[in-house]
Coordinates of C-alpha atoms and ligand atoms in Angstrom, one line a residue:
E1200 CA -7.2 12.5 146.8
A1201 CA -8.7 15.6 146.9
P1202 CA -10.8 16.8 151.2
P1203 CA -13.9 16.8 151.7
C1204 CA -16.2 19.8 150.6
T1205 CA -19.1 21.8 151.8
L1206 CA -21.0 23.3 148.6
V1207 CA -23.4 26.0 149.7
I1208 CA -25.3 27.2 146.8
F1209 CA -27.0 30.3 148.0
G1210 CA -30.3 30.6 145.4
I1211 CA -30.7 27.2 144.8
T1212 CA -34.2 27.6 143.5
G1213 CA -33.6 29.6 141.3
N1214 CA -33.3 29.3 137.0
L1215 CA -29.4 28.5 137.0
A1216 CA -28.9 26.3 140.1
R1217 CA -31.3 23.5 138.2
I1218 CA -30.0 24.6 134.2
K1219 CA -26.5 25.0 134.7
L1220 CA -24.2 24.1 138.1
V1221 CA -26.7 21.1 139.4
P1222 CA -26.2 19.5 136.1
A1223 CA -22.5 20.4 136.0
L1224 CA -22.3 18.7 139.6
Y1225 CA -24.1 15.5 139.3
A1226 CA -22.0 15.3 135.5
L1227 CA -18.8 15.5 137.3
Y1228 CA -20.1 13.1 140.0
V1229 CA -20.6 10.5 137.7
K1230 CA -17.5 11.1 136.0
G1231 CA -15.4 10.3 139.0
F1232 CA -14.2 13.9 139.6
L1233 CA -16.9 15.5 142.1
P1234 CA -14.5 15.3 145.6
E1235 CA -17.0 14.1 148.6
T1236 CA -18.7 16.4 149.2
R1237 CA -21.9 18.3 150.8
I1238 CA -24.1 20.1 148.8
V1239 CA -26.6 23.1 150.8
G1240 CA -29.0 24.4 149.3
F1241 CA -29.9 27.9 150.9
A1242 CA -32.7 29.8 149.6
R1243 CA -35.6 31.6 150.8
R1244 CA -38.3 29.1 149.6
P1245 CA -40.5 27.4 152.5
W1246 CA -39.4 23.6 150.9
D1247 CA -37.7 20.4 152.4
D1248 CA -34.8 18.0 151.3
A1249 CA -37.2 16.1 149.8
T1250 CA -39.2 19.7 147.3
L1251 CA -34.7 20.0 147.1
K1252 CA -34.1 16.3 145.6
R1253 CA -36.8 15.6 143.3
T1254 CA -36.6 19.3 142.0
M1255 CA -33.1 18.7 141.0
E1256 CA -33.8 15.3 140.0
E1257 CA -36.5 16.0 137.0
A1258 CA -33.2 18.6 136.5
L1259 CA -31.0 15.8 136.1
K1260 CA -33.7 13.5 133.9
G1261 CA -32.8 15.6 130.4
Q1262 CA -29.4 14.8 131.1
T1263 CA -27.5 12.7 128.8
L1264 CA -25.4 10.4 131.8
Y1265 CA -28.8 10.5 133.6
R1266 CA -29.5 7.4 135.5
E1267 CA -32.0 6.7 138.4
D1268 CA -30.0 4.7 139.8
R1269 CA -27.1 7.2 139.7
A1270 CA -28.8 9.9 140.0
A1271 CA -30.3 8.7 143.1
S1272 CA -26.6 8.5 145.0
F1273 CA -26.1 11.7 143.6
L1274 CA -28.9 13.3 145.5
T1275 CA -28.2 12.0 148.6
T1276 CA -25.2 14.2 149.1
M1277 CA -28.3 17.4 148.7
T1278 CA -29.4 19.1 151.2
Y1279 CA -32.0 22.3 152.2
H1280 CA -31.6 25.3 154.3
Q1281 CA -34.1 27.9 154.6
A1282 CA -34.0 31.3 155.4
T1283 CA -33.7 34.4 154.4
F1284 CA -30.6 36.6 153.2
D1285 CA -31.0 39.2 155.2
D1286 CA -31.5 37.3 158.9
P1287 CA -28.5 36.5 161.0
E1288 CA -30.2 33.5 162.8
G1289 CA -29.5 31.9 159.0
Y1290 CA -26.1 32.1 158.6
R1291 CA -25.6 30.9 162.1
T1292 CA -27.0 27.6 161.8
L1293 CA -25.6 27.1 157.9
A1294 CA -22.3 26.5 160.3
S1295 CA -23.4 23.4 161.7
R1296 CA -24.7 22.0 158.0
L1297 CA -21.1 21.8 157.8
L1298 CA -18.7 19.4 156.6
P1299 CA -15.7 18.4 159.9
G1300 CA -12.5 19.4 158.3
G1301 CA -13.2 19.8 155.1
E1302 CA -13.2 23.0 152.4
V1303 CA -16.1 24.9 151.5
I1304 CA -17.6 27.5 149.7
F1305 CA -20.0 29.5 148.8
Y1306 CA -21.4 30.0 145.5
L1307 CA -23.9 32.8 145.9
A1308 CA -26.5 32.1 142.7
T1309 CA -29.3 35.4 143.4
P1310 CA -30.1 38.2 141.3
P1311 CA -27.2 41.0 141.9
Q1312 CA -29.9 42.1 144.9
N1313 CA -29.1 39.6 147.5
Y1314 CA -25.1 39.7 147.4
P1315 CA -24.4 42.2 149.2
E1316 CA -26.5 40.7 152.6
I1317 CA -25.4 37.3 151.1
I1318 CA -21.7 38.3 151.7
E1319 CA -22.6 40.7 154.8
G1320 CA -24.5 38.0 156.6
L1321 CA -21.5 35.5 156.6
G1322 CA -19.0 38.3 157.2
E1323 CA -20.9 38.8 160.1
A1324 CA -21.3 35.2 161.3
G1325 CA -17.7 34.5 160.5
L1326 CA -17.8 32.5 158.0
S1327 CA -15.1 34.4 155.9
S1328 CA -13.2 31.4 157.4
F1329 CA -13.8 27.7 159.1
E1330 CA -12.1 25.8 161.2
G1331 CA -9.4 28.1 161.1
K1332 CA -9.0 28.2 157.2
P1333 CA -10.4 30.2 154.2
V1334 CA -13.3 29.1 152.4
R1335 CA -14.1 30.4 149.4
L1336 CA -17.6 33.0 147.6
V1337 CA -17.9 32.0 144.0
I1338 CA -20.1 34.9 142.4
E1339 CA -22.0 35.1 139.4
K1340 CA -22.4 37.6 136.9
P1341 CA -23.1 40.2 137.2
F1342 CA -20.5 41.9 139.0
G1343 CA -22.4 45.3 139.1
R1344 CA -23.4 47.6 136.5
D1345 CA -20.8 50.5 135.9
L1346 CA -17.6 50.9 137.4
E1347 CA -18.9 52.4 140.4
S1348 CA -20.3 49.5 142.2
A1349 CA -18.1 46.7 140.5
G1350 CA -15.5 48.9 142.9
E1351 CA -18.1 48.7 146.1
L1352 CA -18.7 45.5 145.5
N1353 CA -15.2 44.6 145.7
R1354 CA -14.9 46.9 148.9
L1355 CA -17.5 46.1 150.6
I1356 CA -16.3 42.3 149.7
R1357 CA -13.2 43.4 150.9
R1358 CA -14.0 43.8 154.5
W1359 CA -14.5 40.2 155.2
F1360 CA -12.7 38.2 152.6
G1361 CA -9.1 38.3 150.1
E1362 CA -8.6 38.5 146.6
E1363 CA -7.8 34.8 147.3
Q1364 CA -10.7 33.5 148.5
I1365 CA -13.0 35.4 145.3
F1366 CA -13.5 33.8 142.2
R1367 CA -15.9 35.3 140.0
I1368 CA -17.3 33.3 137.1
D1369 CA -17.4 34.1 133.8
H1370 CA -18.9 31.2 132.5
Y1371 CA -16.6 31.6 128.7
L1372 CA -13.9 30.8 131.0
G1373 CA -14.7 27.8 131.0
K1374 CA -15.4 26.8 127.6
E1375 CA -13.1 24.7 126.5
T1376 CA -12.8 26.3 122.8
V1377 CA -11.9 30.1 125.0
Q1378 CA -9.2 27.7 127.3
N1379 CA -7.7 26.3 123.6
L1380 CA -7.0 30.1 122.7
L1381 CA -4.2 30.3 125.2
S1382 CA -3.5 26.3 123.9
F1383 CA -3.0 27.1 120.2
R1384 CA -1.4 30.7 121.0
F1385 CA 2.0 30.3 123.5
G1386 CA 2.0 25.8 122.5
N1387 CA 3.0 26.9 119.3
G1388 CA 5.9 28.0 118.2
I1389 CA 4.3 29.6 114.7
F1390 CA 1.6 32.2 115.9
E1391 CA 3.0 33.6 118.4
P1392 CA 5.4 35.3 116.0
V1393 CA 3.3 36.9 114.2
L1394 CA 0.4 38.2 115.7
N1395 CA 1.0 42.4 116.1
N1396 CA 0.8 45.2 114.5
R1397 CA 3.3 43.8 111.5
Y1398 CA 1.1 40.9 110.5
V1399 CA -2.0 41.5 111.6
D1400 CA -5.0 43.3 109.5
H1401 CA -7.5 43.4 111.8
I1402 CA -9.7 41.6 114.5
Q1403 CA -13.2 40.6 114.9
I1404 CA -15.0 39.0 117.5
T1405 CA -18.5 37.2 117.2
V1406 CA -20.6 36.9 119.8
A1407 CA -24.7 36.5 118.1
E1408 CA -27.5 33.8 119.3
K1409 CA -30.4 33.4 118.0
I1410 CA -32.6 33.2 121.1
G1411 CA -33.7 36.7 122.4
V1412 CA -35.0 37.7 126.1
E1413 CA -36.4 34.6 126.8
G1414 CA -38.1 35.7 129.8
R1415 CA -35.6 37.8 131.5
A1416 CA -36.6 41.6 130.8
N1417 CA -36.8 42.8 134.7
Y1418 CA -32.9 41.8 133.6
Y1419 CA -32.5 43.2 130.8
E1420 CA -33.8 46.0 130.5
Q1421 CA -31.7 47.4 132.8
A1422 CA -28.3 46.0 131.5
G1423 CA -28.8 45.3 127.3
A1424 CA -26.4 44.0 125.5
L1425 CA -22.8 45.6 126.4
R1426 CA -23.1 44.8 129.4
D1427 CA -24.6 42.0 129.3
M1428 CA -22.1 40.4 126.8
V1429 CA -19.4 42.6 125.8
Q1430 CA -17.9 44.0 129.5
N1431 CA -17.8 40.1 130.5
H1432 CA -17.4 37.7 127.5
L1433 CA -16.2 39.4 124.7
L1434 CA -13.3 41.2 126.7
Q1435 CA -12.4 38.5 128.4
I1436 CA -12.2 36.7 124.8
L1437 CA -10.3 39.2 123.2
A1438 CA -8.0 39.6 126.7
L1439 CA -7.2 35.4 126.0
T1440 CA -7.2 36.1 122.0
M1441 CA -4.7 39.6 122.5
M1442 CA -2.6 39.6 126.4
E1443 CA 1.3 38.5 125.9
P1444 CA 3.0 35.7 127.1
P1445 CA 1.9 34.8 131.0
L1446 CA 5.5 34.0 133.0
R1447 CA 4.0 31.0 134.0
F1448 CA 0.3 29.0 133.2
E1449 CA -1.1 30.5 137.1
A1450 CA -3.8 32.6 137.9
E1451 CA -1.7 35.6 139.2
A1452 CA 0.4 35.5 136.0
I1453 CA -2.2 34.9 134.1
R1454 CA -4.9 37.7 135.5
D1455 CA -1.2 40.2 135.4
E1456 CA -1.1 40.2 131.0
K1457 CA -5.2 40.4 131.0
V1458 CA -5.1 43.1 132.9
K1459 CA -2.8 44.7 131.0
V1460 CA -4.8 44.3 127.4
L1461 CA -7.8 45.6 129.1
R1462 CA -6.3 48.8 130.7
A1463 CA -5.0 49.6 128.0
L1464 CA -8.3 49.3 124.9
A1465 CA -8.6 52.9 123.0
P1466 CA -12.4 53.8 123.8
P1467 CA -14.7 53.8 120.9
Q1468 CA -15.4 57.5 119.2
P1469 CA -20.0 57.6 118.9
R1470 CA -19.2 56.8 114.9
E1471 CA -17.5 53.4 116.3
V1472 CA -20.5 51.9 118.4
V1473 CA -23.6 50.9 116.7
R1474 CA -26.1 50.2 119.3
A1475 CA -30.0 48.1 117.7
Q1476 CA -33.1 47.0 118.8
Y1477 CA -34.5 43.2 116.8
T1478 CA -38.0 43.9 115.9
A1479 CA -40.9 41.7 115.5
G1480 CA -40.9 39.2 112.4
V1481 CA -40.1 35.6 111.0
L1482 CA -38.1 33.6 112.4
D1483 CA -37.6 29.5 110.9
G1484 CA -41.5 29.8 109.8
A1485 CA -41.9 31.5 112.9
F1486 CA -43.7 34.7 114.2
V1487 CA -41.2 36.3 116.6
P1488 CA -41.8 39.7 118.7
G1489 CA -40.0 42.2 119.0
Y1490 CA -37.7 43.2 122.2
R1491 CA -40.5 46.3 122.5
E1492 CA -43.3 43.9 122.8
E1493 CA -41.7 41.1 124.7
P1494 CA -43.4 41.1 128.1
G1495 CA -41.9 43.3 131.0
V1496 CA -40.1 45.3 128.5
D1497 CA -40.9 49.3 128.1
P1498 CA -42.6 49.9 125.0
S1499 CA -40.3 52.9 124.1
S1500 CA -36.9 51.2 125.8
T1501 CA -34.1 52.0 124.3
T1502 CA -32.1 49.1 125.8
E1503 CA -29.7 48.2 123.0
T1504 CA -30.2 43.9 122.4
F1505 CA -26.9 44.2 119.4
V1506 CA -24.2 46.0 119.6
A1507 CA -21.5 46.8 117.6
L1508 CA -18.0 48.6 117.6
R1509 CA -14.3 48.7 116.3
T1510 CA -11.9 49.9 119.4
E1511 CA -8.4 49.2 119.2
V1512 CA -5.0 47.8 121.6
R1513 CA -2.7 50.4 122.1
T1514 CA 0.9 48.6 123.2
W1515 CA 3.4 48.3 121.8
R1516 CA 2.5 45.3 119.7
W1517 CA -1.2 46.2 118.9
T1518 CA -1.2 49.6 117.8
G1519 CA -2.7 50.0 114.7
V1520 CA -4.9 46.9 114.2
P1521 CA -8.9 48.0 114.9
V1522 CA -10.8 45.7 116.6
Y1523 CA -14.5 44.5 116.0
L1524 CA -16.6 43.2 118.6
R1525 CA -20.6 43.0 117.6
T1526 CA -22.7 40.3 119.9
G1527 CA -26.4 40.5 119.6
K1528 CA -29.7 38.4 120.3
R1529 CA -31.7 37.3 117.5
L1530 CA -30.1 37.2 115.3
A1531 CA -29.2 34.3 111.8
R1532 CA -27.3 32.0 114.2
K1533 CA -26.1 30.6 116.7
V1534 CA -22.2 31.7 117.3
S1535 CA -19.1 32.9 118.9
E1536 CA -15.9 33.0 118.2
V1537 CA -12.5 35.2 117.0
S1538 CA -11.1 35.6 113.6
I1539 CA -7.7 36.7 113.5
H1540 CA -7.5 38.4 109.3
F1541 CA -3.9 39.2 107.5
R1542 CA -2.1 41.9 105.6
R1543 CA -1.5 40.5 101.9
V1544 CA 1.1 39.9 100.6
P1545 CA 3.5 43.2 99.9
H1546 CA 4.2 42.2 96.2
T1547 CA 2.1 40.0 94.6
F1548 CA 3.2 38.4 91.3
F1549 CA 0.0 36.0 90.4
W1550 CA -2.0 36.5 87.7
E1551 CA -5.4 36.7 89.5
A1552 CA -5.2 38.3 92.9
P1553 CA -4.4 36.2 96.0
L1554 CA -7.1 37.0 99.1
E1555 CA -7.4 40.4 100.0
P1556 CA -6.1 42.4 102.0
G1557 CA -8.4 40.4 106.0
E1558 CA -9.3 37.0 103.6
N1559 CA -6.3 34.8 104.7
V1560 CA -7.4 34.8 107.9
L1561 CA -7.9 32.3 111.3
V1562 CA -11.1 32.0 113.1
V1563 CA -10.6 30.2 116.3
R1564 CA -15.0 28.4 116.4
I1565 CA -16.0 29.1 120.1
Q1566 CA -18.8 27.2 119.6
P1567 CA -20.7 25.7 117.5
D1568 CA -18.6 23.6 115.3
E1569 CA -15.9 24.0 117.7
G1570 CA -12.0 24.1 116.6
M1571 CA -10.2 26.4 114.8
S1572 CA -9.4 27.2 111.0
L1573 CA -6.7 29.3 108.0
R1574 CA -8.0 30.4 105.0
V1575 CA -5.3 30.4 102.9
N1576 CA -3.8 31.1 99.1
V1577 CA -3.2 27.7 96.8
K1578 CA -2.2 26.9 93.6
R1579 CA -6.1 26.1 91.8
P1580 CA -5.1 22.8 90.0
G1581 CA -4.5 23.2 85.8
Y1582 CA -1.6 24.9 84.2
R1583 CA -1.7 28.7 85.5
M1584 CA -0.3 29.8 88.1
D1585 CA -3.4 30.3 89.3
L1586 CA -4.3 30.8 93.2
R1587 CA -7.3 29.7 95.3
P1588 CA -8.0 30.1 98.7
A1589 CA -8.2 27.2 100.8
W1590 CA -9.2 26.4 103.8
L1591 CA -7.1 24.5 106.7
E1592 CA -9.2 22.8 109.4
F1593 CA -9.2 21.7 112.7
D1594 CA -12.2 19.8 114.5
Y1595 CA -13.0 18.9 117.7
E1596 CA -15.1 16.6 117.0
R1597 CA -13.4 14.7 114.5
S1598 CA -10.2 14.6 116.0
F1599 CA -11.3 13.5 119.3
A1600 CA -12.9 10.8 121.8
E1601 CA -13.9 13.0 124.2
D1602 CA -17.0 15.3 124.7
L1603 CA -16.2 18.8 125.4
P1604 CA -16.9 19.2 128.8
E1605 CA -20.4 22.0 130.1
A1606 CA -18.6 24.8 130.5
Y1607 CA -19.4 24.5 134.7
E1608 CA -17.8 21.4 134.8
R1609 CA -15.4 22.6 134.3
L1610 CA -15.6 26.3 136.2
L1611 CA -17.3 23.9 139.8
L1612 CA -14.7 21.2 139.3
D1613 CA -11.5 25.0 139.7
A1614 CA -13.4 26.7 142.6
L1615 CA -14.0 23.0 144.8
I1616 CA -10.0 22.2 144.2
G1617 CA -9.0 26.2 144.4
D1618 CA -7.4 27.2 141.4
A1619 CA -8.5 30.6 139.9
V1620 CA -7.1 30.1 136.5
L1621 CA -10.4 30.7 134.8
Y1622 CA -11.8 33.5 136.9
T1623 CA -11.2 37.1 137.0
R1624 CA -9.7 39.3 139.3
A1625 CA -11.6 42.4 140.8
D1626 CA -8.9 44.5 138.3
E1627 CA -9.7 43.1 135.4
V1628 CA -13.1 42.7 136.3
E1629 CA -13.2 47.5 137.0
A1630 CA -10.4 46.9 134.1
S1631 CA -13.3 46.4 131.4
W1632 CA -16.3 48.3 133.8
S1633 CA -14.4 51.3 133.2
F1634 CA -13.8 50.7 129.4
V1635 CA -17.4 50.0 129.0
D1636 CA -18.5 53.3 131.4
E1637 CA -17.0 55.3 128.5
V1638 CA -18.6 53.0 125.3
R1639 CA -21.9 54.5 126.8
R1640 CA -21.1 58.2 128.2
G1641 CA -20.1 58.0 124.5
W1642 CA -22.4 57.2 123.2
E1643 CA -25.0 59.1 125.7
E1644 CA -23.0 62.3 124.6
A1645 CA -23.1 62.2 121.1
G1646 CA -26.4 60.7 121.1
V1647 CA -25.9 57.2 118.8
P1648 CA -29.2 56.7 117.3
I1649 CA -31.3 53.1 118.4
H1650 CA -31.5 51.3 115.2
E1651 CA -33.5 47.9 114.3
Y1652 CA -32.9 45.1 113.0
A1653 CA -34.9 41.9 112.4
P1654 CA -34.6 38.6 113.6
G1655 CA -32.6 36.2 111.8
S1656 CA -30.4 38.4 110.3
A1657 CA -26.9 39.7 111.1
G1658 CA -27.4 42.6 112.4
P1659 CA -28.7 46.3 111.3
R1660 CA -26.5 47.6 108.2
E1661 CA -25.3 49.7 109.9
A1662 CA -23.0 47.7 111.6
R1663 CA -21.9 46.7 108.6
Y1664 CA -20.5 50.0 107.6
L1665 CA -18.1 49.9 110.3
L1666 CA -16.1 48.2 108.8
S1667 CA -17.1 48.5 104.3
R1668 CA -15.9 51.9 105.2
E1669 CA -12.3 51.1 105.9
G1670 CA -12.2 49.1 103.2
R1671 CA -13.3 45.4 104.6
R1672 CA -16.3 43.2 106.2
W1673 CA -17.8 41.0 108.8
R1674 CA -17.5 37.5 108.3
I1675 CA -20.7 35.5 107.8
L1676 CA -23.4 35.7 110.0
Ligands
BG6_604 C1 -24.8 35.3 129.1 C2 -25.6 36.0 129.0 O1 -24.2 35.3 130.7 O2 -24.9 34.2 128.4 C3 -27.0 35.4 128.1 O3 -26.7 36.4 130.5 C4 -26.6 34.9 127.0 O4 -27.8 36.8 128.3 C5 -25.5 33.7 127.8 O5 -28.0 33.6 126.7 C6 -25.3 33.3 126.6 O6 -24.1 32.6 126.8 P1 -23.9 31.0 125.7 O7 -22.8 29.6 126.1 O8 -24.9 30.5 125.4 O9 -22.8 31.2 125.0

């Protein structure tokens, strides 16, 4: 029996709460996983309980699990606490809304510029613990915008909160298929022995999106694809794919191994980075504006909406294995995947050449079509010894009756019960920012140009050269 919880969501009037957090809490509630919970929405707008409930009811209507009576009883757990984030009074009165004898979780879902005042407000009001028990603090991305600001934020938080109280969100870690990277690697005897520089030719990580900046120009102009996606999601996928086996399946042991990988990343040479922006064009039969024409974007902006780079993890296991990362908006389709490309056989005695190097590949499909595929050579039927590539397939949908839960369901549940396995630690965040800062410094010093690509394409052609000049190819988007 989990103890009762109070979950305070700062910024409950924002998009994230409406689109992700509240629907995820509702799903946990309906599935019977939500401990006895009081949800307090903390924000500036002059709403009251009724406005909050009405707004959230609307948000839940689109959910597959929506049922009027269930939603109504779920919504009774919610109340609204109106205050500005810099008003000490708002934090003092917050204390009276916390369930006695329970756990307390503060969730920061505001724009990042509000984090410092909220953290200070909580700290000054003595809310880093409640009834003598440490509270938990969940912090959304972006966690800083470079190593310096991330370090500053970490230091500020630590004035009041211990590291074990801090839950930094990377919603990719809440995805089943990202967690499956650990299950397939460490739950099977057959993959680990070949996942190293003796057998692997190279690794590709792709997170492609079809959407553009979607009205988030304010944030995105200051971020760009490198900060928005690589620093967090791609590097977390990389860390899970390439880390050593942890001592135990437990937060500290796992994060100890991830941080080693992040620290071993070799920054790319300027010629190993490709940056680009999408231009105007036609996508699925509709005209879409170019990045520089999006509302709120500077017409001469040099913020990248696509980035591809080559790096390497300089460890005993991985030195010499190129790792290619790419991510972008307005690409051909939405797909996130990791592919591990194996070397070719040392000696061949077949008539027809087996797969080219790197075409013997293990693909982990994070989304959509969640699953895994292994491309192997098989004998083609007939009287000759011809080889042909074929796929060994595993597909979540076909193999399991259960639906894959939304990332935020798992993450919120873990925050409520205090399990930090799927949250990033201060040193991980700092190690990934330090890599990202070096990439940026490199491109600023060398003046790496910003290329263009058409919406619905696989990115700029320069990204192809990144691999083709080393005799390799990206997986088709
Ligand atoms: C977010 C980025 O972290 O991840 C967005 O800020 C991006 O720009 C999103 O669209 C992608 O997440 P998902 O789960 O849709 O792949």
